[in-house]
């Protein structure tokens, strides 16, 4: 089964975030810049998940936008992994 057919989740490593906001431009429903100038993921409830390593599900209609944000991120800090086994499928640690 390909990554596009499986539930995915996304998280940001704030230690690597450059604060460019490119992710927000691609998928503002999933990413937001906080007052500290760093990007964070946010849930369906529109609340930022500021705890380190916080993950949110990737909404299927936004999959391509979140993948594009992951690929274009200058800090290479966005990680997307399969929910089923935790394997990173997009991001700096994807094989």
GROMACS .gro file of N, CA, C and O in nm:
model
  380
    1UNK      N    1   0.085  -0.118   0.000
    1UNK     CA    2   0.000   0.000   0.000
    1UNK      C    3   0.089   0.124   0.000
    1UNK      O    4   0.184   0.134   0.074
    2UNK      N    5   0.061   0.223  -0.083
    2UNK     CA    6   0.143   0.343  -0.091
    2UNK      C    7   0.107   0.440   0.020
    2UNK      O    8   0.001   0.431   0.081
    3UNK      N    9   0.197   0.535   0.042
    3UNK     CA   10   0.176   0.634   0.148
    3UNK      C   11   0.048   0.713   0.126
    3UNK      O   12  -0.019   0.752   0.220
    4UNK      N   13   0.013   0.735  -0.001
    4UNK     CA   14  -0.105   0.815  -0.031
    4UNK      C   15  -0.235   0.744   0.009
    4UNK      O   16  -0.338   0.807   0.018
    5UNK      N   17  -0.229   0.614   0.032
    5UNK     CA   18  -0.349   0.539   0.067
    5UNK      C   19  -0.358   0.507   0.215
    5UNK      O   20  -0.455   0.447   0.258
    6UNK      N   21  -0.258   0.542   0.291
    6UNK     CA   22  -0.256   0.513   0.434
    6UNK      C   23  -0.269   0.641   0.514
    6UNK      O   24  -0.223   0.746   0.470
    7UNK      N   25  -0.326   0.633   0.633
    7UNK     CA   26  -0.330   0.752   0.720
    7UNK      C   27  -0.188   0.795   0.756
    7UNK      O   28  -0.103   0.713   0.789
    8UNK      N   29  -0.165   0.925   0.746
    8UNK     CA   30  -0.034   0.981   0.779
    8UNK      C   31  -0.050   1.085   0.889
    8UNK      O   32  -0.158   1.141   0.908
    9UNK      N   33   0.059   1.107   0.960
    9UNK     CA   34   0.063   1.213   1.059
    9UNK      C   35   0.187   1.298   1.033
    9UNK      O   36   0.281   1.253   0.968
   10UNK      N   37   0.184   1.420   1.083
   10UNK     CA   38   0.292   1.514   1.056
   10UNK      C   39   0.336   1.581   1.186
   10UNK      O   40   0.255   1.601   1.276
   11UNK      N   41   0.463   1.611   1.195
   11UNK     CA   42   0.516   1.685   1.309
   11UNK      C   43   0.633   1.771   1.262
   11UNK      O   44   0.687   1.750   1.154
   12UNK      N   45   0.666   1.871   1.343
   12UNK     CA   46   0.774   1.965   1.312
   12UNK      C   47   0.878   1.960   1.423
   12UNK      O   48   0.844   1.964   1.541
   13UNK      N   49   1.004   1.954   1.382
   13UNK     CA   50   1.115   1.965   1.477
   13UNK      C   51   1.149   2.113   1.489
   13UNK      O   52   1.216   2.171   1.402
   14UNK      N   53   1.101   2.177   1.595
   14UNK     CA   54   1.122   2.321   1.612
   14UNK      C   55   1.270   2.358   1.625
   14UNK      O   56   1.307   2.472   1.597
   15UNK      N   57   1.354   2.265   1.666
   15UNK     CA   58   1.498   2.294   1.677
   15UNK      C   59   1.559   2.324   1.540
   15UNK      O   60   1.662   2.390   1.530
   16UNK      N   61   1.495   2.276   1.433
   16UNK     CA   62   1.546   2.298   1.298
   16UNK      C   63   1.465   2.402   1.220
   16UNK      O   64   1.506   2.442   1.111
   17UNK      N   65   1.353   2.444   1.275
   17UNK     CA   66   1.264   2.537   1.205
   17UNK      C   67   1.332   2.672   1.185
   17UNK      O   68   1.388   2.728   1.279
   18UNK      N   69   1.326   2.724   1.062
   18UNK     CA   70   1.385   2.853   1.029
   18UNK      C   71   1.284   2.967   1.038
   18UNK      O   72   1.321   3.083   1.025
   19UNK      N   73   1.156   2.933   1.056
   19UNK     CA   74   1.053   3.034   1.069
   19UNK      C   75   1.016   3.104   0.939
   19UNK      O   76   0.954   3.210   0.942
   20UNK      N   77   1.052   3.045   0.826
   20UNK     CA   78   1.020   3.106   0.697
   20UNK      C   79   0.870   3.109   0.667
   20UNK      O   80   0.824   3.193   0.591
   21UNK      N   81   0.796   3.015   0.723
   21UNK     CA   82   0.652   3.013   0.702
   21UNK      C   83   0.606   2.953   0.570
   21UNK      O   84   0.489   2.965   0.534
   22UNK      N   85   0.696   2.891   0.499
   22UNK     CA   86   0.658   2.829   0.371
   22UNK      C   87   0.551   2.723   0.394
   22UNK      O   88   0.457   2.710   0.316
   23UNK      N   89   0.563   2.649   0.504
   23UNK     CA   90   0.464   2.545   0.533
   23UNK      C   91   0.325   2.605   0.548
   23UNK      O   92   0.226   2.547   0.501
   24UNK      N   93   0.317   2.721   0.610
   24UNK     CA   94   0.189   2.788   0.631
   24UNK      C   95   0.130   2.829   0.497
   24UNK      O   96   0.009   2.819   0.475
   25UNK      N   97   0.215   2.872   0.405
   25UNK     CA   98   0.168   2.910   0.272
   25UNK      C   99   0.107   2.791   0.199
   25UNK      O  100   0.009   2.807   0.126
   26UNK      N  101   0.162   2.673   0.220
   26UNK     CA  102   0.110   2.553   0.154
   26UNK      C  103  -0.014   2.497   0.222
   26UNK      O  104  -0.105   2.451   0.154
   27UNK      N  105  -0.016   2.495   0.355
   27UNK     CA  106  -0.126   2.429   0.426
   27UNK      C  107  -0.152   2.497   0.560
   27UNK      O  108  -0.118   2.447   0.666
   28UNK      N  109  -0.218   2.612   0.554
   28UNK     CA  110  -0.244   2.687   0.678
   28UNK      C  111  -0.342   2.617   0.769
   28UNK      O  112  -0.352   2.651   0.887
   29UNK      N  113  -0.412   2.517   0.718
   29UNK     CA  114  -0.502   2.439   0.803
   29UNK      C  115  -0.426   2.343   0.894
   29UNK      O  116  -0.480   2.295   0.993
   30UNK      N  117  -0.299   2.318   0.859
   30UNK     CA  118  -0.217   2.221   0.933
   30UNK      C  119  -0.100   2.287   1.006
   30UNK      O  120  -0.059   2.240   1.112
   31UNK      N  121  -0.048   2.397   0.952
   31UNK     CA  122   0.070   2.463   1.008
   31UNK      C  123   0.038   2.607   1.044
   31UNK      O  124  -0.043   2.673   0.980
   32UNK      N  125   0.106   2.656   1.148
   32UNK     CA  126   0.091   2.796   1.187
   32UNK      C  127   0.218   2.843   1.256
   32UNK      O  128   0.282   2.767   1.329
   33UNK      N  129   0.254   2.970   1.232
   33UNK     CA  130   0.366   3.030   1.304
   33UNK      C  131   0.315   3.082   1.437
   33UNK      O  132   0.211   3.148   1.443
   34UNK      N  133   0.388   3.053   1.543
   34UNK     CA  134   0.349   3.099   1.676
   34UNK      C  135   0.423   3.230   1.706
   34UNK      O  136   0.507   3.277   1.628
   35UNK      N  137   0.397   3.286   1.821
   35UNK     CA  138   0.456   3.413   1.861
   35UNK      C  139   0.609   3.405   1.868
   35UNK      O  140   0.677   3.506   1.852
   36UNK      N  141   0.663   3.285   1.888
   36UNK     CA  142   0.808   3.268   1.893
   36UNK      C  143   0.872   3.266   1.755
   36UNK      O  144   0.994   3.256   1.741
   37UNK      N  145   0.790   3.277   1.649
   37UNK     CA  146   0.841   3.280   1.512
   37UNK      C  147   0.865   3.144   1.451
   37UNK      O  148   0.914   3.134   1.339
   38UNK      N  149   0.831   3.038   1.524
   38UNK     CA  150   0.851   2.902   1.474
   38UNK      C  151   0.718   2.842   1.430
   38UNK      O  152   0.613   2.881   1.478
   39UNK      N  153   0.727   2.746   1.339
   39UNK     CA  154   0.608   2.678   1.290
   39UNK      C  155   0.572   2.561   1.381
   39UNK      O  156   0.660   2.494   1.436
   40UNK      N  157   0.442   2.540   1.394
   40UNK     CA  158   0.388   2.428   1.471
   40UNK      C  159   0.274   2.367   1.392
   40UNK      O  160   0.212   2.433   1.308
   41UNK      N  161   0.245   2.240   1.423
   41UNK     CA  162   0.127   2.177   1.365
   41UNK      C  163   0.006   2.215   1.449
   41UNK      O  164   0.019   2.251   1.566
   42UNK      N  165  -0.110   2.209   1.385
   42UNK     CA  166  -0.233   2.233   1.460
   42UNK      C  167  -0.336   2.129   1.422
   42UNK      O  168  -0.336   2.077   1.311
   43UNK      N  169  -0.421   2.099   1.517
   43UNK     CA  170  -0.520   1.995   1.498
   43UNK      C  171  -0.645   2.045   1.431
   43UNK      O  172  -0.659   2.163   1.399
   44UNK      N  173  -0.739   1.955   1.413
   44UNK     CA  174  -0.868   1.987   1.352
   44UNK      C  175  -0.943   2.090   1.435
   44UNK      O  176  -1.030   2.161   1.383
   45UNK      N  177  -0.908   2.099   1.564
   45UNK     CA  178  -0.971   2.199   1.652
   45UNK      C  179  -0.908   2.338   1.638
   45UNK      O  180  -0.943   2.430   1.708
   46UNK      N  181  -0.811   2.351   1.544
   46UNK     CA  182  -0.742   2.477   1.514
   46UNK      C  183  -0.648   2.521   1.626
   46UNK      O  184  -0.601   2.634   1.628
   47UNK      N  185  -0.619   2.432   1.722
   47UNK     CA  186  -0.527   2.463   1.832
   47UNK      C  187  -0.386   2.416   1.797
   47UNK      O  188  -0.367   2.304   1.749
   48UNK      N  189  -0.288   2.503   1.825
   48UNK     CA  190  -0.148   2.466   1.803
   48UNK      C  191  -0.107   2.356   1.899
   48UNK      O  192  -0.148   2.355   2.015
   49UNK      N  193  -0.025   2.265   1.850
   49UNK     CA  194   0.034   2.161   1.932
   49UNK      C  195   0.179   2.202   1.957
   49UNK      O  196   0.264   2.181   1.872
   50UNK      N  197   0.205   2.265   2.070
   50UNK     CA  198   0.337   2.322   2.095
   50UNK      C  199   0.432   2.230   2.172
   50UNK      O  200   0.549   2.262   2.186
   51UNK      N  201   0.381   2.117   2.220
   51UNK     CA  202   0.470   2.026   2.292
   51UNK      C  203   0.565   1.960   2.193
   51UNK      O  204   0.528   1.928   2.081
   52UNK      N  205   0.693   1.940   2.231
   52UNK     CA  206   0.790   1.880   2.140
   52UNK      C  207   0.743   1.744   2.087
   52UNK      O  208   0.694   1.661   2.163
   53UNK      N  209   0.757   1.726   1.956
   53UNK     CA  210   0.719   1.600   1.894
   53UNK      C  211   0.570   1.580   1.874
   53UNK      O  212   0.527   1.472   1.835
   54UNK      N  213   0.490   1.683   1.900
   54UNK     CA  214   0.345   1.671   1.884
   54UNK      C  215   0.310   1.640   1.739
   54UNK      O  216   0.366   1.699   1.647
   55UNK      N  217   0.220   1.547   1.720
   55UNK     CA  218   0.178   1.507   1.586
   55UNK      C  219   0.029   1.535   1.567
   55UNK      O  220  -0.047   1.538   1.663
   56UNK      N  221  -0.007   1.555   1.441
   56UNK     CA  222  -0.149   1.566   1.404
   56UNK      C  223  -0.169   1.483   1.279
   56UNK      O  224  -0.077   1.463   1.200
   57UNK      N  225  -0.291   1.432   1.260
   57UNK     CA  226  -0.320   1.360   1.137
   57UNK      C  227  -0.315   1.453   1.017
   57UNK      O  228  -0.349   1.572   1.028
   58UNK      N  229  -0.272   1.400   0.904
   58UNK     CA  230  -0.275   1.476   0.779
   58UNK      C  231  -0.414   1.457   0.718
   58UNK      O  232  -0.452   1.345   0.685
   59UNK      N  233  -0.491   1.565   0.704
   59UNK     CA  234  -0.623   1.552   0.643
   59UNK      C  235  -0.608   1.507   0.497
   59UNK      O  236  -0.533   1.570   0.421
   60UNK      N  237  -0.676   1.401   0.456
   60UNK     CA  238  -0.660   1.351   0.318
   60UNK      C  239  -0.674   1.458   0.210
   60UNK      O  240  -0.594   1.458   0.115
   61UNK      N  241  -0.766   1.554   0.220
   61UNK     CA  242  -0.775   1.655   0.114
   61UNK      C  243  -0.653   1.747   0.105
   61UNK      O  244  -0.631   1.813   0.005
   62UNK      N  245  -0.572   1.751   0.212
   62UNK     CA  246  -0.455   1.838   0.216
   62UNK      C  247  -0.324   1.761   0.198
   62UNK      O  248  -0.216   1.819   0.213
   63UNK      N  249  -0.332   1.634   0.164
   63UNK     CA  250  -0.213   1.550   0.156
   63UNK      C  251  -0.107   1.610   0.064
   63UNK      O  252   0.009   1.625   0.103
   64UNK      N  253  -0.144   1.647  -0.057
   64UNK     CA  254  -0.047   1.700  -0.152
   64UNK      C  255   0.014   1.830  -0.100
   64UNK      O  256   0.135   1.852  -0.111
   65UNK      N  257  -0.067   1.916  -0.040
   65UNK     CA  258  -0.016   2.042   0.015
   65UNK      C  259   0.083   2.019   0.128
   65UNK      O  260   0.186   2.087   0.137
   66UNK      N  261   0.055   1.922   0.215
   66UNK     CA  262   0.145   1.893   0.327
   66UNK      C  263   0.274   1.829   0.275
   66UNK      O  264   0.384   1.862   0.322
   67UNK      N  265   0.264   1.743   0.174
   67UNK     CA  266   0.384   1.686   0.113
   67UNK      C  267   0.468   1.797   0.050
   67UNK      O  268   0.591   1.802   0.069
   68UNK      N  269   0.404   1.888  -0.022
   68UNK     CA  270   0.478   1.999  -0.083
   68UNK      C  271   0.546   2.085   0.023
   68UNK      O  272   0.661   2.126   0.007
   69UNK      N  273   0.477   2.113   0.133
   69UNK     CA  274   0.537   2.191   0.242
   69UNK      C  275   0.658   2.119   0.298
   69UNK      O  276   0.762   2.182   0.325
   70UNK      N  277   0.647   1.988   0.313
   70UNK     CA  278   0.758   1.908   0.366
   70UNK      C  279   0.878   1.915   0.272
   70UNK      O  280   0.992   1.934   0.316
   71UNK      N  281   0.853   1.904   0.144
   71UNK     CA  282   0.962   1.905   0.045
   71UNK      C  283   1.025   2.043   0.029
   71UNK      O  284   1.145   2.052  -0.001
   72UNK      N  285   0.950   2.149   0.045
   72UNK     CA  286   1.000   2.285   0.022
   72UNK      C  287   1.058   2.351   0.147
   72UNK      O  288   1.119   2.456   0.138
   73UNK      N  289   1.040   2.289   0.262
   73UNK     CA  290   1.085   2.348   0.388
   73UNK      C  291   1.237   2.368   0.387
   73UNK      O  292   1.312   2.271   0.375
   74UNK      N  293   1.283   2.494   0.402
   74UNK     CA  294   1.428   2.517   0.400
   74UNK      C  295   1.501   2.461   0.522
   74UNK      O  296   1.619   2.431   0.515
   75UNK      N  297   1.430   2.445   0.632
   75UNK     CA  298   1.492   2.389   0.752
   75UNK      C  299   1.490   2.238   0.758
   75UNK      O  300   1.548   2.178   0.848
   76UNK      N  301   1.421   2.175   0.660
   76UNK     CA  302   1.406   2.029   0.658
   76UNK      C  303   1.361   1.978   0.795
   76UNK      O  304   1.417   1.883   0.848
   77UNK      N  305   1.259   2.043   0.850
   77UNK     CA  306   1.215   2.011   0.986
   77UNK      C  307   1.078   1.946   0.992
   77UNK      O  308   1.030   1.915   1.100
   78UNK      N  309   1.012   1.927   0.877
   78UNK     CA  310   0.878   1.868   0.875
   78UNK      C  311   0.890   1.720   0.846
   78UNK      O  312   0.959   1.679   0.751
   79UNK      N  313   0.824   1.640   0.927
   79UNK     CA  314   0.830   1.495   0.914
   79UNK      C  315   0.688   1.440   0.895
   79UNK      O  316   0.598   1.476   0.970
   80UNK      N  317   0.672   1.354   0.797
   80UNK     CA  318   0.545   1.284   0.776
   80UNK      C  319   0.569   1.135   0.789
   80UNK      O  320   0.663   1.082   0.728
   81UNK      N  321   0.488   1.069   0.868
   81UNK     CA  322   0.506   0.925   0.887
   81UNK      C  323   0.372   0.854   0.882
   81UNK      O  324   0.267   0.913   0.906
   82UNK      N  325   0.382   0.724   0.850
   82UNK     CA  326   0.262   0.640   0.850
   82UNK      C  327   0.216   0.618   0.992
   82UNK      O  328   0.298   0.594   1.082
   83UNK      N  329   0.087   0.624   1.013
   83UNK     CA  330   0.031   0.599   1.145
   83UNK      C  331   0.050   0.452   1.182
   83UNK      O  332   0.081   0.420   1.297
   84UNK      N  333   0.039   0.364   1.084
   84UNK     CA  334   0.040   0.220   1.111
   84UNK      C  335   0.170   0.169   1.171
   84UNK      O  336   0.168   0.084   1.260
   85UNK      N  337   0.284   0.222   1.126
   85UNK     CA  338   0.412   0.169   1.175
   85UNK      C  339   0.514   0.277   1.213
   85UNK      O  340   0.625   0.245   1.252
   86UNK      N  341   0.477   0.404   1.200
   86UNK     CA  342   0.567   0.512   1.240
   86UNK      C  343   0.682   0.539   1.145
   86UNK      O  344   0.771   0.617   1.176
   87UNK      N  345   0.681   0.476   1.028
   87UNK     CA  346   0.789   0.495   0.932
   87UNK      C  347   0.773   0.630   0.861
   87UNK      O  348   0.665   0.661   0.810
   88UNK      N  349   0.881   0.708   0.860
   88UNK     CA  350   0.878   0.837   0.791
   88UNK      C  351   0.874   0.813   0.639
   88UNK      O  352   0.957   0.741   0.585
   89UNK      N  353   0.776   0.875   0.573
   89UNK     CA  354   0.761   0.858   0.429
   89UNK      C  355   0.793   0.985   0.351
   89UNK      O  356   0.821   0.979   0.232
   90UNK      N  357   0.787   1.100   0.417
   90UNK     CA  358   0.828   1.227   0.359
   90UNK      C  359   0.900   1.305   0.468
   90UNK      O  360   0.856   1.305   0.583
   91UNK      N  361   1.009   1.371   0.430
   91UNK     CA  362   1.085   1.447   0.528
   91UNK      C  363   1.230   1.405   0.526
   91UNK      O  364   1.271   1.317   0.450
   92UNK      N  365   1.310   1.467   0.611
   92UNK     CA  366   1.456   1.444   0.608
   92UNK      C  367   1.499   1.302   0.642
   92UNK      O  368   1.608   1.261   0.604
   93UNK      N  369   1.417   1.227   0.712
   93UNK     CA  370   1.455   1.090   0.749
   93UNK      C  371   1.388   0.983   0.665
   93UNK      O  372   1.398   0.864   0.693
   94UNK      N  373   1.316   1.026   0.560
   94UNK     CA  374   1.250   0.929   0.471
   94UNK      C  375   1.354   0.861   0.383
   94UNK      O  376   1.452   0.922   0.342
   95UNK      N  377   1.332   0.733   0.360
   95UNK     CA  378   1.429   0.660   0.277
   95UNK      C  379   1.388   0.659   0.133
   95UNK      O  380   1.282   0.692   0.094
   0.00000   0.00000   0.00000
